[in-house]
Amino acid sequence: MKKTLENTPNLQIVQAEVVDISVGAAIGRPHVEGVITASGTFYPCNAVIIATGTYLNARCIWGEVSVNSGPSGLLASTKLRNSLEKLGIAMYRFKTGTPARIHASGVDFSQMVEQKGDENIVPFSFENTTEVIVREQISCYLTHTNEDTHDIIRANIHRSPMYSGEIDGTGTRYCPSIEDKVVRFSEKTSHQVFIEPEGENTGELYISGMSTSLPEDVQIAMYRSVKGLENTHIMRFGYAIEYDCIDATQLDATLEFKAISGLYSAGQFNGSSGYEEAAAQGLIAGINAAAKLLDKPPLIIDRSEAYIGVMIDDLVTKSTKEPYRMMTSRAEYRLLLRQDNADLRLTPRSRGYLIDDERYQRLLHKQSLIDGEVKRVRKLTIAPSNATNELLRKHSSTEIEYGFKMADLIKRPELSYEILEKLDENRPNLPKDVAEQVNISLKYEGYIAKQMFQVEQFKKLEKRLLSSDIDYNDVGNLRTEARQKLAAIRPANIGQASRISGVSPADISNLLVYLEKRKHS
Amino acid sequence: MYKLAKFNIDDTIVGISSPTGGSIAIVRISGSDAIPILSKIFSHKGEYESHRIYYGWIFENAQKIDEVLVSVMLAPRTFTRQDVVEINCHGGTVAVQKILALVLVNGARLAEAGEFTKRAFLAGRIDLSQAEAVMDIIGAKSELSHKSALSQLSGNLSILMDNCANDLLNALARIEMAIDYPDHEEAEIVASDVRDVLCSILKQVDKLLATASGGKLIREGIKTAIIGQPNVGKSSLLNAMLGQERAIVTHIAGTTRDVLRETIQLGDIFLIIADTAGIRETDDIVEKEGVVRSAKEAEEADLVLLVLDGSQPLDEDFVVQQSFKNLIVVINKSDLPQQALVDGIDAPMVRISAQNGDGIDELTAKIKEVFAINNLQYSQEIVTNVRHINLLNAAKEYLNAAVSAINTGMFIDLVAIDIQDAYAAIGEITGVVVDEELIDRIFSEFCLGK
C-alpha cells in the first residue's frame, strides 16, 4: 500500500503532526485555508480530511497502568483537539480495546479446530478474478474459554479499569471485551476464541474474541486457562484505548462539516468502529474532497445503493452514542446490497470520480451478458423428457409432466442455473460471475422486485429536498424536540428527517404540509 | 363576489355543520376573520371571551334575520386550532341560507367537504385515523355506524393496529438478530416463532376484514329493491316500514339516475330503497314496464325483498324467475286467510301484514341475519373505511406470502421483505409509517368526502 501511495501521480506525502486547522471566514461560510504542524509549518490548502483514528488524545489503559499513547505505543495527537474545539466542533470520548498478541511457538494447535480459508477465493476487487489469486492460505484456529477462564476474570474484575471507573469513554456493545462478556452474559460457560495469524512473515497471533484491559498478571493466567494456550507466551498485552471523536451529525452526507467548507472527516474520528467502516468513509470523504476542488458534483451514496450509504446516513443522521458498527441488519434493502453485485451497483456511480472509461465499458459488457442470458433463459421451455426427469430426480425435485419454463425450474430451492446446464444445449459459455448473476436474478426475482418497489417508495421521500435555509421555527405544530433536532441536524431531505430519532411521523406530516404551503405561497 | 374555493388553510371558511332538516342548524366559521365577521352581523357588542355562548340576533343591515346562540372558541384550543364561531340558528332553509350568505358576503368562503376536519388534522389536533373517523361520523347514517366511527375516533382501531405493528417489528428484530448473530439464534427456531406471530396477526386482520362488508352496509346503508307483482302490497310494505320507529326519511335525487330514493331506518340498520316512485306506480297502475324497471333495480341491489300476496294462490313461474343474491321472500297479508303454498320456496321467508304492521320486526331480524350483521356489536372494532380495508387486504396478502415462504423453507432474510411490507401497510392505517402521498391523499379524500 505504501508503495502504491508513493507511486501515485500528483500525490505528495508529508508525515507530521497537525496541531491546528486554519479556517477563514472572510466571505460566506467559514472555509479551510490550511493546516499548521507541530513544528509551526503552515500548509495552505482548500480541503482537509481529518482521520485521526484512535490517536486523538489517546490513552491506553490496562490494569492499574495508564499511558497517554496511541495504539501499539505510537505517539498520540494531543493538540488538535483544542483547535477543533475553537472551531466549535462538539467532541465525544469513545473507547475500544484489543486483545494480547501471542507467539505461535507456545500454542498447541492440535487442541483446536482448524478454520481453513475460503476454498474459492473471492477477490476484494472485481478487477481481479479468482484465478489470478494463487497463494497459500494460512489457517486460523478455533478454541473456547471455559469456567476456569471466567473464574479468573471474575476474581480480578475489580482490577479492570472498566469496572474500577478508570475509563469513562463509551465502548461498543457489539464487540465487548472478554471481561464484559463474562459479566454481562454470566449464564454462558464458554465463549468462542479465534486464533488468527498477524501476517505471513511473523509468528505473532491475534486472539480474536478476547480483547481485555485486565492487569498483565491476570491476562497471563486468563489466556493460559484456554485450551491449547496453556504454554502461551504473550508478546504484547491487551489494553483498552480511549480517544476523542466527534458527533457526526455535524457532517453532511459527503462527510464535510456543515459549518466549515472544505473540512472533511472519516473513520473512528466520526464515531465508527472497525477497519472496513473507516476505509469506506475515507473513500467517500476523499472522493468528495477531490470533487469539491475539481468543481464536480458531490458523490452521495444512499441507503438503497450500498452499505456505505447506510453507514454514512446513520452516522450523519442519528447521534451515535457508542462506536458505530456496520451490522447487516442496519440495511433495509439487504437483498439488493449483495457483495456479488457490488460492481454492478457501484461502478456506474464512481464513473467520473474514480474509474476510467475502459473499466466502465467492461462493466457494461458484463451487464449486457447478464441481461442477454436472463432474457434467453426466460424464453426457454424444458420438455418433460426422460433426461429432464432423471436430472430432477437426482436433485430430489418434483418431476415434470409437461413443458416447463427453465426460469421456473431455477426458482426451485433445490435447483439452480448451474445444475440445469445439462438440459440447456444452447447455453453460451459465460464467465462464472455472469452465471452467478443470472442464477440470482432469476431465482429471487420475486423478492428482488418487491425490494425494488420498496426502494422506489424510499426514493420518493429522499427526493423531497429540505433547503438549508428552512427556519424550523416557521414550521407549524412541530414538537419542541423535533424542532430542535431538525434545526441542529438540518436534514437534506424528508427521508433523512424521518430517520432522526425524536422526529415522529406526525412531525413529518407537518413538515410535508409546510413544504406544500411553501410551494403554493 | 365570493372567494374561489381554492385550498388555502389561512382562509376563513364557513359551512353548515348540522344535518339538513333539523329544527336547529349550526353555521360554523373557522379562521382568523371569524370574530370580525361575526361582529358585523351579530347583535352582541364588545369583546368575545373564549369558550362562551352568546345570545342575540343576527342582523342584515338593520333587519333582524334570526334569534341565535353563538358559541365562540378562540384559538388555539379549538377543533381547527383557529378561531371558531358556531351560530346555532333556527332550522329550515331560509334562515340558515340567509345567515350563510351573510357570512360569505362578509369575507368568508364556503368550506369544502371535510375542510374543518382537514384543518384539524393539519393542525396536529387529530391523527389520520381519527380524521377519517370524523369523516365517517359526518357520513354516518345509522346508529351502529355512528358508534363504530366514535370508537375509531377515540383511537381503538389505532390501538389494535399499533399492537399488530409492534408484533411485526418484534418479529423483524428477531430475524435481524439471527442475521447479525447467527451463532446465537437458530434460523429454524426463529422462522417457526415468527410464523406463529404472523398467524396470530393474520387472525386479527381476518377478524377485522370480516367486519368490512357488514361494516360497509352499516355505514352506507343497504341498497334494497322491493319487487313483486302488482297489488301484492309493495307500497304498503314501504309505508309499514316507514311507520316503524318514526323513521327519518330523506329525499335525495339519485346522482347517476334520476330516480327517487328513500332511506328507511329499521332498528339500527338502514335500508336505501331505490325507485320508490316506481314501486308505488306499479302498485297503482298495472303496467308491465314498471315491473321490468324494478327487476333491473333488483339486480343492482344489496338486498331484494320479494313481496308475495299470501291470500292468493302462488304464481310459481314468477317466483322461480326471481333469482337474486340476498333475496328475502316477504309474504304479505298475513291478516287474511292464506292460500299461497310457499313450502317449495328455497329462500329466507317472513310473513307480515303490511296493513297492521305485523311481522316488520321479524323482517328486520331476517335482514340482519342475511347480512350477518347480528354478529357485529357496538363494542367490536368494525372497519368501514375503504382505505383501511384496502390496507388490511394488502397486509393480509403480505402476511400470507411470508407464512408460505417460511413453509417452503425460504431464507428468513427474504421473508423479512414481506414482513416489512405488512408492517408498512398496517402502519399506514394509523400513520405510524409515513407515506409520501399521505398529504395529497388526505386532501383529495377529504375534498371528495361525502
mmCIF file of C-alpha atoms in Angstrom, chain A residues 26 43 147 153 162 176 178 182 189 208 220 278 298 392 414 423 440 461 463 467 485 504 520:
data_model
loop_
_atom_site.group_PDB
_atom_site.id
_atom_site.type_symbol
_atom_site.label_atom_id
_atom_site.label_comp_id
_atom_site.label_asym_id
_atom_site.label_seq_id
_atom_site.Cartn_x
_atom_site.Cartn_y
_atom_site.Cartn_z
ATOM 1 C CA ALA A 26 -13.885 36.454 5.047
ATOM 2 C CA TYR A 43 0.500 24.161 4.614
ATOM 3 C CA GLU A 147 -15.253 -21.847 33.558
ATOM 4 C CA ILE A 153 -11.749 -12.897 35.317
ATOM 5 C CA MET A 162 -13.677 -0.543 33.045
ATOM 6 C CA PRO A 176 -17.198 -6.304 24.094
ATOM 7 C CA ILE A 178 -13.881 -10.694 27.445
ATOM 8 C CA VAL A 182 -18.270 -12.711 31.348
ATOM 9 C CA THR A 189 -19.932 -21.014 30.448
ATOM 10 C CA SER A 208 -9.868 -12.696 18.462
ATOM 11 C CA ILE A 220 -1.309 -14.324 31.544
ATOM 12 C CA ALA A 278 -13.140 3.539 8.418
ATOM 13 C CA PRO A 298 -20.625 15.612 -4.688
ATOM 14 C CA LEU A 392 -34.751 -33.643 -11.399
ATOM 15 C CA GLU A 414 -33.152 -27.477 -4.740
ATOM 16 C CA LEU A 423 -30.903 -29.522 -20.090
ATOM 17 C CA ILE A 440 -29.591 -14.991 -8.577
ATOM 18 C CA LEU A 461 -39.073 10.730 0.356
ATOM 19 C CA LYS A 463 -36.329 13.358 -3.370
ATOM 20 C CA SER A 467 -33.444 23.514 1.601
ATOM 21 C CA LYS A 485 -33.248 18.117 16.282
ATOM 22 C CA SER A 504 -42.241 11.460 14.710
ATOM 23 C CA HIS A 520 -48.012 27.492 -3.122
#
